[in-house]
Each structure stands twice: as structure tokens, then as C-alpha cells.
PDB file of C-alpha atoms and ligand atoms in Angstrom:
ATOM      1  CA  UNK A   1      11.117   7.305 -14.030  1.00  0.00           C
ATOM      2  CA  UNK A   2      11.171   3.732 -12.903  1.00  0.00           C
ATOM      3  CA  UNK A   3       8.114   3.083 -10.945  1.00  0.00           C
ATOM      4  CA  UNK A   4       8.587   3.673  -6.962  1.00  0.00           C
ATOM      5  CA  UNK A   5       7.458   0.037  -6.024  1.00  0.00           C
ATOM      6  CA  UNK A   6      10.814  -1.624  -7.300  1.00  0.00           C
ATOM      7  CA  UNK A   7       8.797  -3.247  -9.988  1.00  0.00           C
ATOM      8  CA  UNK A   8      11.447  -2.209 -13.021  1.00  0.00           C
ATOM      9  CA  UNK A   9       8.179  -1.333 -14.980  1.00  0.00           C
ATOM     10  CA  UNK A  10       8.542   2.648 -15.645  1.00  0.00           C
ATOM     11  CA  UNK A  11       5.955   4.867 -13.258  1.00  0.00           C
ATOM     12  CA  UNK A  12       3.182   5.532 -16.106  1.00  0.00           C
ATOM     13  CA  UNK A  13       2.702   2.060 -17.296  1.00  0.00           C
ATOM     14  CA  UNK A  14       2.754   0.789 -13.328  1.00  0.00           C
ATOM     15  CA  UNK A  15       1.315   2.468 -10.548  1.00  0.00           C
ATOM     16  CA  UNK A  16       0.798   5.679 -11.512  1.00  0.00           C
ATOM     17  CA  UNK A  17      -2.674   5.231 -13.250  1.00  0.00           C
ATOM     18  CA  UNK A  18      -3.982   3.722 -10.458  1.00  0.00           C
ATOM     19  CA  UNK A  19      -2.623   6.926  -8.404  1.00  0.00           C
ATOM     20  CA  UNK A  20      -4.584   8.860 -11.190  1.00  0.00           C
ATOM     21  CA  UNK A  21      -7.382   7.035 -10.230  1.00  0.00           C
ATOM     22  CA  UNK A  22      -7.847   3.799 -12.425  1.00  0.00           C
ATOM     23  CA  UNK A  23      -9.021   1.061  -9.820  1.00  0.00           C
ATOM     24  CA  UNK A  24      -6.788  -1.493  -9.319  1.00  0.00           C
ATOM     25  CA  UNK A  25      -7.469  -4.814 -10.692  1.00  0.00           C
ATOM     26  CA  UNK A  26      -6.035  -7.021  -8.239  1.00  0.00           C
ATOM     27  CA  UNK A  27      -4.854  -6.829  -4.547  1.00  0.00           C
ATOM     28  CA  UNK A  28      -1.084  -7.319  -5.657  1.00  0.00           C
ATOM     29  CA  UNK A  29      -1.541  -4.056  -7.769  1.00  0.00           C
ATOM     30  CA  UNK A  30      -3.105  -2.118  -5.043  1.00  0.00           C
ATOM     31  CA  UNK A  31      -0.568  -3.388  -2.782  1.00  0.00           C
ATOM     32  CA  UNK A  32       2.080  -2.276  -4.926  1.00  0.00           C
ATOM     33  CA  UNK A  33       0.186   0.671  -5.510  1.00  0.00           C
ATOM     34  CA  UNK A  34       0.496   1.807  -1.816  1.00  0.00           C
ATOM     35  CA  UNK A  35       3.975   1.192  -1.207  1.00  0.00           C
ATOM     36  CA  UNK A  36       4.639   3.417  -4.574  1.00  0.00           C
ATOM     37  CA  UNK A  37       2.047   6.273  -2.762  1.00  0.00           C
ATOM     38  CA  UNK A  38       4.149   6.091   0.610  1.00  0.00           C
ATOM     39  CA  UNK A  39       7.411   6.461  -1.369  1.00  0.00           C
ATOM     40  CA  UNK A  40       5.907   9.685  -3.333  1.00  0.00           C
ATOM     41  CA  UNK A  41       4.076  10.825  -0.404  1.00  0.00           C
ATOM     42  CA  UNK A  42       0.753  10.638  -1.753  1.00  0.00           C
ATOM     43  CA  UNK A  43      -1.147  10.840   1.242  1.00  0.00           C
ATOM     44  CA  UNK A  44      -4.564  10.956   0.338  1.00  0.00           C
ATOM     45  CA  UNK A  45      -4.046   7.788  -2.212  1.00  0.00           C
ATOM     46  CA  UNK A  46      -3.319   5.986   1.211  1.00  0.00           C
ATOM     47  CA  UNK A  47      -6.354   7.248   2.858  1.00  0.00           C
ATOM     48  CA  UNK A  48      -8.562   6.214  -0.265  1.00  0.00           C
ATOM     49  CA  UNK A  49      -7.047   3.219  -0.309  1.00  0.00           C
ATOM     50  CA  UNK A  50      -7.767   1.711   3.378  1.00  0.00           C
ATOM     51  CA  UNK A  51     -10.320   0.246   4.651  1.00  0.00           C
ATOM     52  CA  UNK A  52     -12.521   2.244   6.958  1.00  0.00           C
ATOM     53  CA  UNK A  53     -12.359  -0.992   9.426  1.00  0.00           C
ATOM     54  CA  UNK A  54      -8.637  -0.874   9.281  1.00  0.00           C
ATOM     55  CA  UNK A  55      -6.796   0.083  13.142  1.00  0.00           C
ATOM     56  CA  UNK A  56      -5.209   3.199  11.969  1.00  0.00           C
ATOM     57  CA  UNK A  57      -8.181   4.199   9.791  1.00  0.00           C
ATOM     58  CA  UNK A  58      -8.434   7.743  11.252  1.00  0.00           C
ATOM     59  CA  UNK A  59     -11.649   9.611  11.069  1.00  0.00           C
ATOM     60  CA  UNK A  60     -10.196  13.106  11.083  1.00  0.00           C
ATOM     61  CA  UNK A  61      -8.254  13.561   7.584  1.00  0.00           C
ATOM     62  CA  UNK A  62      -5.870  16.398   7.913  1.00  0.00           C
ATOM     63  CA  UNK A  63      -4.883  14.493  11.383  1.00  0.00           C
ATOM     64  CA  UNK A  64      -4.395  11.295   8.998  1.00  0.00           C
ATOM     65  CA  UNK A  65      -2.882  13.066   6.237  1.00  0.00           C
ATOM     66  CA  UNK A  66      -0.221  15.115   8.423  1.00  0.00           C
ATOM     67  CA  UNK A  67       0.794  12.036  10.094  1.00  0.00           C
ATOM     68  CA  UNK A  68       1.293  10.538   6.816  1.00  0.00           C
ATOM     69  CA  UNK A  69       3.249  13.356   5.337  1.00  0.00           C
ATOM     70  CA  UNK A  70       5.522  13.471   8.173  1.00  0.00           C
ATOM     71  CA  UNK A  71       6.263   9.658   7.774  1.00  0.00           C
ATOM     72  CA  UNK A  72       7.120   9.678   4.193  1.00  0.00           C
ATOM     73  CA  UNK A  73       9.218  13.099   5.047  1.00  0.00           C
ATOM     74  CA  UNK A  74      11.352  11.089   7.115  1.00  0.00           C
ATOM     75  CA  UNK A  75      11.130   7.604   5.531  1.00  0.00           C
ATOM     76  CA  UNK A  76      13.266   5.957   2.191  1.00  0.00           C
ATOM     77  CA  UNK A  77      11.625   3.004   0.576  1.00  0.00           C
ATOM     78  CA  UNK A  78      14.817   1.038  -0.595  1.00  0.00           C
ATOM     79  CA  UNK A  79      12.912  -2.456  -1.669  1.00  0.00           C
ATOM     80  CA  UNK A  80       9.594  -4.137  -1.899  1.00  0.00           C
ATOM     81  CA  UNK A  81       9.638  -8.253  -2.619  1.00  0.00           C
ATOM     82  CA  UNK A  82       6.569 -10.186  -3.049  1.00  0.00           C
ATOM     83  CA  UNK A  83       6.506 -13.180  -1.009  1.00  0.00           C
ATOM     84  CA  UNK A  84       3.265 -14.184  -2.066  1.00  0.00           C
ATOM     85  CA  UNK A  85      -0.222 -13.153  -3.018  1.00  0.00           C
ATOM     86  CA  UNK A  86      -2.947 -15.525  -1.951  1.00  0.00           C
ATOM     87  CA  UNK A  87      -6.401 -14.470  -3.668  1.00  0.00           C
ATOM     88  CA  UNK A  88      -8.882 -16.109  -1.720  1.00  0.00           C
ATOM     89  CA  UNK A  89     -10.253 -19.335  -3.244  1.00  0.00           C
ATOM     90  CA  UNK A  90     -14.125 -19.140  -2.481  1.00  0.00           C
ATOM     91  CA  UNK A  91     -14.160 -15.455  -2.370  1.00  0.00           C
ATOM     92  CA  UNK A  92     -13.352 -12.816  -5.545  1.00  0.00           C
ATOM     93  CA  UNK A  93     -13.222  -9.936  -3.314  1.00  0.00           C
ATOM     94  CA  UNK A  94     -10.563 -11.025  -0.887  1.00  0.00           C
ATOM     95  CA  UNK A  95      -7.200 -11.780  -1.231  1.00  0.00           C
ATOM     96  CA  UNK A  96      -3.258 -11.833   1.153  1.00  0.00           C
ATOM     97  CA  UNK A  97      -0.165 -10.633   0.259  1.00  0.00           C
ATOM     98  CA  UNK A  98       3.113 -11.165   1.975  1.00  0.00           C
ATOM     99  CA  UNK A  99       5.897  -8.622   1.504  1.00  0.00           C
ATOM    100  CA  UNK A 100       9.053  -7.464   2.546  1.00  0.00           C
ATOM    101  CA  UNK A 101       9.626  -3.836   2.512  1.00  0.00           C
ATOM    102  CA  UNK A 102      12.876  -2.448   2.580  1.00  0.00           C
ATOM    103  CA  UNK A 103      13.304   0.649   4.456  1.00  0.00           C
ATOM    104  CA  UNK A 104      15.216   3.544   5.907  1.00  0.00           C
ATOM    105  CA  UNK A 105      14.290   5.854   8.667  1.00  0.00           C
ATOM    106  CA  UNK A 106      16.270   8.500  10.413  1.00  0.00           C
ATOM    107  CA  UNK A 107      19.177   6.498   8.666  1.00  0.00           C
ATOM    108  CA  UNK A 108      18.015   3.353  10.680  1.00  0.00           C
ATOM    109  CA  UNK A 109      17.784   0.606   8.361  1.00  0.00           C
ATOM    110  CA  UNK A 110      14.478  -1.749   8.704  1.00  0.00           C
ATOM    111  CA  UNK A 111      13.001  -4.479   6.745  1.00  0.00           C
ATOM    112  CA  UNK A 112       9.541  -5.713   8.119  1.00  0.00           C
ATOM    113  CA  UNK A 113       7.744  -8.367   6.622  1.00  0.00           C
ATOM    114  CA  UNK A 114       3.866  -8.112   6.605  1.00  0.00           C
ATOM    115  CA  UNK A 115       0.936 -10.582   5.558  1.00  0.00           C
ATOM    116  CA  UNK A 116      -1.653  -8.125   4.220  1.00  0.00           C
ATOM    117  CA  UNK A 117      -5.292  -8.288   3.757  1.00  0.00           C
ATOM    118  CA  UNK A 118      -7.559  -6.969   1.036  1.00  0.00           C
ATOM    119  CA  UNK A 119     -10.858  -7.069   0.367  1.00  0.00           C
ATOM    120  CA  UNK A 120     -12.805  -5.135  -3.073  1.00  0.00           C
ATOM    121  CA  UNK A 121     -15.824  -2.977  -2.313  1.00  0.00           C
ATOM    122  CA  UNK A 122     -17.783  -1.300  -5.245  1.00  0.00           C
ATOM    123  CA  UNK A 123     -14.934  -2.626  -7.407  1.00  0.00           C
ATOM    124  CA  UNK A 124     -12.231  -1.099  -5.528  1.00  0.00           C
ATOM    125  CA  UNK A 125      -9.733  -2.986  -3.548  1.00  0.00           C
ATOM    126  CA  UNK A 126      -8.857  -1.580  -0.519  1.00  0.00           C
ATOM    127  CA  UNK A 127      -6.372  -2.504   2.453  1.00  0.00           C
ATOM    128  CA  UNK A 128      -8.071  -3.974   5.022  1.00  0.00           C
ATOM    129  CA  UNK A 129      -5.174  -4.686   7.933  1.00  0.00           C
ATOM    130  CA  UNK A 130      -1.610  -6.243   8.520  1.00  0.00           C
ATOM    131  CA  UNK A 131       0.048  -8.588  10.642  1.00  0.00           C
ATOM    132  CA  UNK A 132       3.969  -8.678  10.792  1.00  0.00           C
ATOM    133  CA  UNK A 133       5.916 -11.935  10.342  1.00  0.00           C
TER     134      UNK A 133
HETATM  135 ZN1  LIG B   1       4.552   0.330  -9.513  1.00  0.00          ZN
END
């Protein structure tokens, strides 16, 4: 199947050996990565995936992961476009990227466009927060 995160590039040559648990080699990926996860309701890949510093880092998994569930359960993700993806100049480990994600909720249609931050730890890049645009 064409891979979840709109990239054209089939599932098992995009995102899905990073679901499988290849580390992602850039924040882009990882981004791309986690929209794909949302769309296929892969919970715990989210969870992995965030920082512990991030605001809706929650503590108590099966909390996290049933919240989670229930917004993918409800949710379509119609579109991701890469705006932009900023690795940061004097430091490896960070990097931005601004997207627009395309989506559909309880047949309300949204688009939101976020400026991301990422930031590698033990070779694994992980989300670190958002700000909308
Ligand atoms: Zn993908």
C-alpha cells in the first residue's frame, strides 16, 4: 500500500521500517514517520517517539495510549505537505519542520499548520513540541 504519510513512496520502503523499529535518520523522516503512526493508529510508536519534556508527554501509558486510540478512531489523515525542514546549523541533534496536515474529524474538515521541533537522543530523534502557525 502507498505509505500513510502522502509521500507516494509504497509503506515498506517509507515509514514502515522505522515503525518496525529502524531509527530514523533525520527529523523529516521521523516527522513523517508520526503522521503515518497516527493514520494507522500506532499508538505506542507515538509514545516512543516523543519527547519525555514534550506538554502532552503523559506519564501513565494506557491513559496515553487510550487517548491516542480514540483520536485516530475518530480522525482521517487526508494530506501532509512539507513546508520546510530546518536542521539546526550549529547543532546535529536538532532540527524544525513546518507542515500542513490535512485532516478530517467527526466529518469536520481541518488543516493546521505546525512548526515542529526535534531533537536526537542516543541516536533517536524524537518530537520534542509544536507551535501552530
Ligand atoms: Zn511514509
Amino acid at each position: 500500500m502507498p505509505c500513510p504519510c502522502h509521500s507516494t513512496i509504497m509503506y515498506h520502503k517509507c515509514c514502515q521500517p522505522f515503525h518496525k523499529g529502524e531509527p530514523a535518520p533525520d527529523a523529516l523522516k521521523l516527522m513523517r514517520s508520526r503522521y503515518a503512526a497516527y493514520a494507522l493508529g500506532l499508538s505506542d510508536y507515538i509514545m516512543d517517539t516523543t519527547h519525555p519534556d514534550n506538554p502532552h508527554y503523559e506519564a501513565d501509558r494506557n491513559k496515553w495510549r487510550s487517548d491516542l486510540d480514540q483520536f485516530a478512531a475518530r480522525s482521517h489523515f487526508d494530506g501532509l505537505r512539507i513546508r520546510e525542514f530546518s536542521p539546526d546549523p550549529k547543532d546535529p541533534d536538532r532540527a524544525e519542520v513546518t507542515f500542513t496536515a490535512h485532516m478530517r474529524q467527526d466529518s469536520q474538515i481541518a488543516a493546521m499548520t505546525e512548526v515542529s521541533s526535534f531533537v536526537r537522543q542516543k541516536g533517536r530523534w524524537l518530537y520534542r513540541d509544536g507551535r501552530f502557525i
